[in-house]
């Protein structure tokens, strides 16, 4: 039997892959890439093929989800297939589903990890990782109202915890929820729920293009962040809970937050 | 003024660094590495120096924490310094502290991300990332009893959420809390708190050497996992909350959990 090696591309472009990932690509019989579960703004397939010396087959959402990844499973039945994916593999449920399906057929699977937006955004913010609660995706408001994200932010704050919010995207259509529209939607929910969780005076951190050399991190009150120009996608938001004094200092020095943010000693 | 570029080494060995990270190392005036905030079992300094073509200066915990990273700050005052760190940079508070200190002196800082144990362990488990609550480190029981980790696991379970527990380590002394001892300590706390949170019948997932080619993932009831041989460090644990049916299937197919785990439809 063959195997599928899931290789993380890391963030932003074709330079985010690890040395180990590149070795796996070079020794594969067939190389696939999917570029729809997350946005890699600087990724060039042509350049990656040149760096790796291998031809790479692009698989679509339909290939993976409707056609049950048959093209990959077939390639992996007797040989070694590599599937390149944005970020860290197996964070997207689509990949977990493919992995289960392959293992059930006796095809071995392995993972070569890559940088994930989850830890990247936390690192960029300067906040303490162990103070984050459940994370959530803010969907496009015209598709799904943000009742659930609002509740997650509220619930985390009740425990003093930070909330990481990924903003929805349709990478294949180049459609991205931006910071302004996400905040406006949460303010709309606030107007109904009135829990004082997301108001114009709430501290928020916006992050754009995590992992790129021009990543932007901006902390401030929502009334100010609403008008801030973050540049191109993708985007994330963090709603801080209680701040340790070092976290408050990080937001001021590294992300332009106002001085004198309230802190707690834990 | 110069700059400090924090470059993530990713996981396990000297092949976890990204291509972008390697480019930064090659163009640096001075290269430092710290290897104490996490364990890189397969990291060879000699091999990394050969791959990168650069001499690398090892900085100790004392260099970074007691001597305020003066050696790095001094090198970055006029030139480009790279600090290599295990995993994804700026997840450790020591690095955030150095970053704040540098920026306050007018030294620019940048981050090149690497794979983090946080997303790696979640991906290896097959569980859904957005169902994890607050994470926690389980300390050495002879130093600190695990009252806090127990409470975090209990609180997350109350909301149906999973808990990621990193097991403590002193990488510089090669001392590691193993899965068996961590579980025993939590069972000890259970005997006092009696919330039925960590019993011999509780489902748990143990992970060893995330990011290496022989990463081990084992799911089962604590009574069985207690006797399982995970091999070498480092170690993590996950305490699942409510399981989606695809998560239950992942634990059975990918991690040896018993069939028929109870699931919920959300």
XYZ file of C-alpha atoms in Angstrom:
532
model
C 0.000 0.000 0.000
C 0.957 3.611 -0.505
C 0.581 6.630 1.708
C -0.705 10.187 1.883
C 1.562 12.753 3.486
C -0.297 15.934 4.476
C 2.228 18.775 4.257
C 1.485 22.220 5.705
C 2.401 25.194 3.517
C 2.431 27.505 6.522
C 1.364 31.088 5.963
C 1.140 33.631 3.166
C 3.282 32.294 0.294
C 5.406 29.454 -1.093
C 8.226 30.178 1.414
C 6.199 29.021 4.446
C 6.792 25.299 3.903
C 9.348 23.620 6.200
C 12.561 21.992 4.987
C 11.055 18.619 5.985
C 7.965 19.387 3.904
C 10.098 20.164 0.882
C 11.966 16.858 1.255
C 8.610 15.012 1.304
C 7.485 16.814 -1.857
C 10.689 15.922 -3.665
C 10.385 12.220 -2.820
C 6.636 11.945 -3.642
C 5.264 10.058 -6.633
C 2.406 12.536 -7.021
C 2.003 16.017 -5.513
C -1.370 17.721 -4.966
C -2.185 21.139 -3.544
C -5.465 22.608 -2.353
C -5.637 26.372 -1.975
C -9.268 26.971 -0.993
C -9.440 26.248 2.771
C -7.368 29.357 3.449
C -5.908 32.295 1.569
C -2.213 32.327 0.647
C -1.996 35.829 -0.894
C 1.599 35.469 -2.095
C 1.526 31.830 -3.223
C 2.795 31.242 -6.751
C 2.334 27.711 -8.068
C 4.868 28.315 -10.795
C 7.519 29.457 -8.315
C 6.752 26.539 -5.994
C 7.133 24.065 -8.858
C 10.483 25.632 -9.665
C 11.704 25.506 -6.032
C 10.578 21.919 -5.555
C 11.378 20.671 -9.028
C 8.005 18.883 -9.108
C 4.784 19.290 -11.039
C 1.910 20.041 -8.660
C -1.762 19.164 -9.318
C -4.310 21.637 -7.980
C -7.377 19.998 -6.391
C -10.595 21.963 -6.051
C -13.187 22.001 -3.276
C -15.337 19.729 -5.474
C -12.428 17.290 -5.918
C -12.020 16.985 -2.156
C -15.595 17.253 -0.903
C -17.948 16.049 -3.644
C -15.716 13.579 -5.427
C -14.437 12.242 -2.082
C -10.823 12.960 -2.972
C -10.814 9.974 -5.324
C -7.951 11.434 -7.341
C -5.733 11.543 -4.237
C -6.872 8.201 -2.800
C -6.220 6.507 -6.146
C -2.721 8.000 -6.388
C -1.994 6.857 -2.821
C -3.165 3.268 -3.244
C 0.213 1.990 -4.336
C 2.462 5.052 -4.265
C 3.369 8.049 -2.137
C 1.078 11.054 -2.578
C 1.698 14.421 -0.946
C -1.206 16.810 -0.341
C -0.054 20.382 0.254
C -2.484 22.475 2.314
C -2.438 26.061 3.629
C -1.361 26.529 7.268
C -1.121 23.481 9.527
C -2.802 20.376 8.034
C -5.741 18.663 9.695
C -7.065 21.848 11.263
C -9.660 21.862 8.439
C -12.245 19.088 8.907
C -12.091 18.261 5.185
C -8.564 16.964 5.672
C -9.536 14.943 8.747
C -12.299 13.328 6.720
C -9.844 12.407 3.935
C -7.413 11.038 6.487
C -10.046 8.783 8.086
C -11.202 7.545 4.670
C -7.622 6.728 3.619
C -6.716 4.902 6.841
C -9.896 2.817 6.628
C -8.722 1.615 3.200
C -5.314 0.688 4.604
C -3.512 3.718 3.167
C -1.025 5.115 5.667
C -1.114 8.821 6.496
C 1.456 11.143 7.981
C 1.512 14.866 8.808
C 4.269 17.428 8.283
C 3.167 20.460 10.243
C 3.265 24.084 9.161
C 2.696 27.431 10.840
C -0.994 27.991 11.627
C -2.934 31.235 11.704
C -4.146 30.160 15.164
C -0.785 30.459 16.886
C 0.474 33.181 14.518
C -2.293 35.640 15.441
C -1.858 34.925 19.152
C 1.908 35.502 18.838
C 1.451 38.712 16.847
C -0.954 40.113 19.450
C 1.468 39.679 22.350
C -1.348 38.170 24.456
C -0.820 35.041 26.552
C -1.842 31.884 24.758
C -3.231 30.105 27.864
C -5.722 32.927 28.413
C -7.622 32.265 25.188
C -10.983 30.502 25.425
C -12.925 28.865 22.604
C -12.264 30.411 19.180
C -14.887 31.152 16.550
C -15.322 32.122 12.894
C -17.376 35.223 12.067
C -19.423 34.335 8.957
C -20.500 36.677 6.149
C -23.437 38.646 7.671
C -25.556 38.208 4.529
C -25.283 34.419 4.964
C -25.389 33.906 8.744
C -25.964 36.473 11.503
C -23.274 36.533 14.212
C -25.391 35.423 17.178
C -23.009 32.548 17.924
C -19.744 34.537 17.710
C -21.314 37.190 19.961
C -22.215 34.528 22.525
C -18.735 33.006 22.392
C -17.096 36.411 23.001
C -19.524 37.119 25.855
C -19.000 33.718 27.447
C -15.198 33.942 27.258
C -15.243 37.441 28.782
C -17.341 36.143 31.687
C -14.301 33.985 32.525
C -11.787 36.770 31.788
C -10.651 34.938 28.625
C -9.623 36.270 25.212
C -11.470 35.247 22.020
C -9.774 34.650 18.679
C -12.173 35.273 15.773
C -11.232 34.215 12.257
C -13.103 36.234 9.637
C -14.823 34.168 6.974
C -13.454 33.871 3.467
C -14.198 32.193 0.194
C -10.618 31.990 -1.027
C -11.613 30.510 -4.403
C -13.906 33.512 -5.111
C -11.524 36.010 -3.506
C -14.280 37.121 -1.150
C -13.252 38.147 2.376
C -15.079 39.463 5.398
C -13.142 42.551 6.501
C -12.594 43.953 9.991
C -15.020 46.857 9.540
C -17.941 44.698 8.382
C -17.320 42.064 11.066
C -17.331 44.721 13.806
C -20.480 46.364 12.379
C -22.270 43.005 12.458
C -21.253 42.379 16.073
C -22.439 45.898 17.030
C -25.779 45.050 15.363
C -26.092 41.927 17.531
C -25.104 43.986 20.596
C -28.009 46.352 19.903
C -30.367 43.382 20.295
C -28.661 41.415 23.069
C -27.468 44.413 25.138
C -24.892 42.499 27.183
C -22.263 45.267 26.806
C -19.934 42.756 25.155
C -19.183 44.502 21.845
C -19.716 48.263 22.104
C -17.915 51.199 20.474
C -15.857 51.457 23.706
C -14.785 47.789 23.643
C -11.071 47.051 23.180
C -10.360 44.936 20.109
C -7.283 43.825 18.156
C -7.424 43.553 14.371
C -4.842 41.479 12.491
C -4.292 41.381 8.735
C -2.027 39.141 6.660
C -0.590 37.134 9.584
C 2.580 35.412 8.422
C 3.487 37.921 5.737
C 6.309 40.430 6.040
C 3.718 43.256 6.164
C 1.417 41.720 8.784
C -0.647 44.490 10.417
C -1.747 44.418 14.060
C -3.856 47.239 15.468
C -5.340 47.422 18.955
C -7.827 50.067 20.047
C -11.427 50.805 20.906
C -13.914 49.667 18.289
C -14.941 53.243 17.447
C -11.329 53.867 16.335
C -10.555 50.465 14.785
C -13.718 50.718 12.603
C -11.995 53.413 10.528
C -8.523 51.843 10.428
C -7.180 50.752 7.029
C -5.838 47.190 7.437
C -4.894 46.680 3.770
C -5.425 43.330 2.066
C -6.810 40.033 3.494
C -6.980 37.686 5.308
C -8.233 39.161 8.597
C -8.684 38.112 12.224
C -9.969 39.783 15.377
C -9.161 39.263 19.031
C -11.506 40.359 21.819
C -9.386 40.504 24.978
C -10.746 39.405 28.333
C -8.826 40.491 31.429
C -5.331 41.808 30.698
C -2.151 40.993 32.577
C 0.037 44.121 32.809
C 2.531 42.645 30.329
C -0.279 41.994 27.862
C -1.473 45.598 28.206
C 2.070 46.827 27.622
C 2.387 44.599 24.534
C -0.837 46.031 23.080
C 0.389 49.584 23.664
C 3.975 49.154 22.453
C 3.401 46.649 19.631
C -0.132 47.427 18.426
C -0.815 51.113 19.094
C -3.382 50.669 21.872
C -4.020 53.667 24.128
C -1.910 53.809 27.318
C -3.432 52.977 30.698
C -5.534 49.945 29.762
C -6.995 48.371 32.908
C -5.159 45.270 34.042
C -5.501 42.482 36.585
C -2.617 40.812 38.357
C -3.273 37.213 37.307
C 18.862 51.118 13.969
C 18.964 47.360 13.507
C 16.328 44.722 14.006
C 15.517 41.426 15.695
C 13.816 38.780 13.579
C 12.198 36.041 15.669
C 12.284 32.862 13.578
C 10.294 29.771 14.557
C 12.138 26.462 14.302
C 8.865 24.548 14.180
C 8.803 21.104 15.745
C 11.166 18.281 16.626
C 14.418 18.936 14.710
C 16.408 21.258 12.449
C 14.148 20.477 9.437
C 11.110 22.271 10.913
C 12.224 25.778 9.945
C 10.467 27.357 6.936
C 12.235 28.360 3.730
C 11.551 32.000 4.666
C 13.170 31.419 8.050
C 16.267 29.985 6.429
C 16.559 33.019 4.143
C 16.401 35.303 7.197
C 19.154 33.308 8.927
C 21.409 33.501 5.887
C 21.053 37.284 5.640
C 21.492 37.982 9.370
C 24.546 39.657 10.865
C 24.281 37.572 14.038
C 22.280 34.407 14.691
C 21.142 33.268 18.152
C 19.183 30.206 19.204
C 17.421 29.368 22.467
C 16.527 25.734 23.060
C 15.080 25.772 26.580
C 11.456 26.959 26.175
C 10.577 23.712 24.424
C 12.175 20.374 23.580
C 13.473 19.726 20.060
C 14.514 16.067 20.489
C 16.162 15.772 17.055
C 17.757 19.216 16.824
C 21.455 19.183 15.951
C 23.188 22.551 16.146
C 26.063 21.262 14.061
C 23.747 20.078 11.283
C 21.774 23.337 11.366
C 24.985 25.352 11.057
C 25.938 23.243 8.071
C 22.514 23.655 6.385
C 22.407 27.390 6.990
C 26.104 28.079 6.493
C 26.050 30.302 9.606
C 27.571 30.122 13.057
C 24.796 30.074 15.683
C 25.174 31.365 19.252
C 23.241 29.455 21.907
C 21.579 31.697 24.505
C 20.636 30.259 27.892
C 17.617 30.932 30.087
C 19.865 33.171 32.204
C 20.949 35.122 29.093
C 17.325 35.837 28.189
C 15.670 36.222 31.569
C 18.289 37.371 34.082
C 20.623 39.276 31.797
C 17.638 40.835 29.930
C 18.827 39.502 26.577
C 21.557 42.153 26.527
C 23.640 40.064 24.140
C 20.806 40.043 21.582
C 19.740 43.653 22.087
C 23.352 44.808 21.685
C 23.750 42.837 18.435
C 20.480 44.304 17.126
C 21.276 47.922 17.907
C 22.901 48.555 14.550
C 22.636 45.260 12.710
C 20.208 42.450 11.916
C 19.968 39.761 14.597
C 17.958 36.563 14.215
C 16.722 34.707 17.295
C 15.754 31.109 16.521
C 13.165 29.660 18.915
C 11.391 26.283 19.129
C 7.861 26.124 17.690
C 6.086 29.369 16.787
C 7.800 32.455 18.239
C 6.102 34.772 20.732
C 3.969 32.035 22.227
C 6.472 32.027 25.123
C 6.121 35.169 27.272
C 9.916 35.498 27.488
C 9.990 36.334 23.778
C 7.137 38.846 24.105
C 9.062 40.553 26.887
C 12.203 40.770 24.709
C 10.136 42.108 21.810
C 8.591 44.893 23.925
C 11.999 45.834 25.346
C 13.545 46.015 21.852
C 10.718 48.092 20.331
C 10.891 50.552 23.234
C 14.550 51.134 22.367
C 13.660 51.747 18.717
C 14.848 48.336 17.485
C 12.461 46.930 14.901
C 11.120 43.405 15.344
C 9.600 40.926 12.923
C 8.288 37.375 13.221
C 8.744 34.410 10.900
C 6.258 31.831 12.110
C 6.837 28.113 12.602
C 4.650 25.112 13.369
C 3.398 25.188 16.955
C 2.671 22.283 19.264
C -0.726 23.931 19.897
C -2.119 23.374 16.409
C -0.023 20.224 15.796
C -1.561 18.321 18.705
C -5.080 19.417 17.733
C -4.460 18.287 14.142
C -2.969 14.952 15.234
C -5.993 14.228 17.447
C -8.534 14.672 14.638
C -10.690 16.806 16.961
C -12.263 20.065 15.795
C -10.174 23.080 16.634
C -13.127 25.418 17.388
C -14.333 23.054 20.123
C -11.254 23.579 22.313
C -11.614 25.819 25.354
C -8.822 27.332 27.442
C -5.602 25.299 27.400
C -3.382 24.605 30.402
C 0.024 23.270 31.408
C 0.192 20.407 33.914
C 3.150 21.180 36.219
C 5.470 18.685 37.903
C 3.386 17.337 40.846
C 6.319 17.660 43.274
C 6.448 21.397 42.497
C 2.790 22.393 42.064
C -0.343 20.307 42.604
C -2.732 20.184 39.621
C -5.731 21.948 41.190
C -5.805 24.545 38.387
C -5.529 22.100 35.459
C -8.273 19.992 37.043
C -10.535 23.056 37.286
C -9.820 24.057 33.683
C -10.714 20.558 32.423
C -13.875 20.545 34.532
C -14.924 24.025 33.395
C -14.358 23.243 29.698
C -16.345 20.002 30.016
C -19.248 21.914 31.543
C -19.462 23.723 28.177
C -18.849 20.556 26.132
C -15.351 21.800 25.197
C -12.074 19.929 24.770
C -8.981 20.784 26.856
C -5.422 20.730 25.541
C -2.910 20.086 28.343
C 0.803 20.562 27.732
C 2.896 18.500 30.143
C 5.620 20.446 31.912
C 9.262 20.119 30.966
C 12.638 21.456 31.922
C 14.253 21.025 28.521
C 17.672 22.191 29.741
C 17.708 19.490 32.470
C 16.043 16.894 30.219
C 13.253 16.472 32.777
C 9.745 15.766 31.450
C 6.401 15.085 33.038
C 5.094 11.918 31.364
C 1.519 10.908 30.560
C 1.301 8.331 33.356
C 2.442 10.712 36.103
C 0.216 13.557 34.832
C -2.848 11.286 34.830
C -1.997 9.936 38.306
C -1.795 13.497 39.651
C -5.175 14.415 38.126
C -6.714 11.244 39.614
C -5.306 12.333 42.998
C -7.055 15.710 42.664
C -10.250 13.929 41.547
C -10.201 11.918 44.782
C -10.436 15.226 46.685
C -12.716 17.255 44.393
C -15.053 14.408 43.374
C -16.530 16.164 40.327
C -16.249 13.031 38.140
C -14.012 14.975 35.745
C -10.916 12.746 35.626
C -11.745 9.163 36.583
C -10.374 5.822 35.369
C -13.380 5.693 32.972
C -12.673 9.144 31.476
C -11.718 9.274 27.795
C -8.320 10.883 27.210
C -5.899 11.295 24.301
C -2.159 11.119 24.870
C 0.256 12.561 22.311
C 4.026 12.116 22.233
C 6.632 13.740 19.980
C 4.190 15.884 17.957
C 5.901 16.989 14.764
C 8.304 14.065 14.528
C 7.948 11.233 12.015
C 7.150 8.850 14.888
C 4.544 10.992 16.645
C 2.336 8.765 18.818
C -1.362 9.437 19.436
C -3.380 7.121 21.676
C -6.990 7.598 22.739
C -8.706 5.474 25.362
C -10.045 5.358 28.885
C -7.586 6.515 31.517
C -7.359 3.022 33.083
C -5.947 1.767 29.736
C -3.879 4.823 28.744
C -2.109 4.736 32.165
C -0.240 1.597 31.062
C 0.438 2.634 27.463
C 4.081 3.122 26.448
C 4.314 6.458 24.623
C 8.092 6.365 24.081
C 10.196 9.531 24.401
C 9.123 13.129 25.182
C 7.626 15.701 24.827
C 4.048 14.827 25.851
C 0.569 16.373 25.707
C -2.912 15.306 26.785
C -6.350 16.159 25.470
C -9.497 15.755 27.564
C -12.412 15.703 25.093
C -15.715 17.376 25.886
C -18.697 16.428 23.739
C -17.786 14.566 20.555
C -19.192 15.153 17.083
C -19.608 11.806 15.293
C -16.703 12.614 12.974
C -14.479 13.334 15.968
C -15.456 9.995 17.537
C -14.652 8.221 14.278
C -11.274 10.000 14.082
C -10.392 8.850 17.621
C -11.316 5.263 16.774
C -9.679 5.050 13.338
C -6.631 7.245 13.949
C -5.933 6.805 17.663
C -7.163 3.360 18.712
C -10.109 4.509 20.833
C -12.820 1.901 21.554
C -15.756 1.881 19.103
C -19.115 3.327 20.092
C -17.992 6.481 21.891
C -21.026 8.610 22.747
C -21.527 11.590 20.431
C -23.676 14.670 20.092
C -24.886 16.109 16.817
C -23.409 19.605 17.175
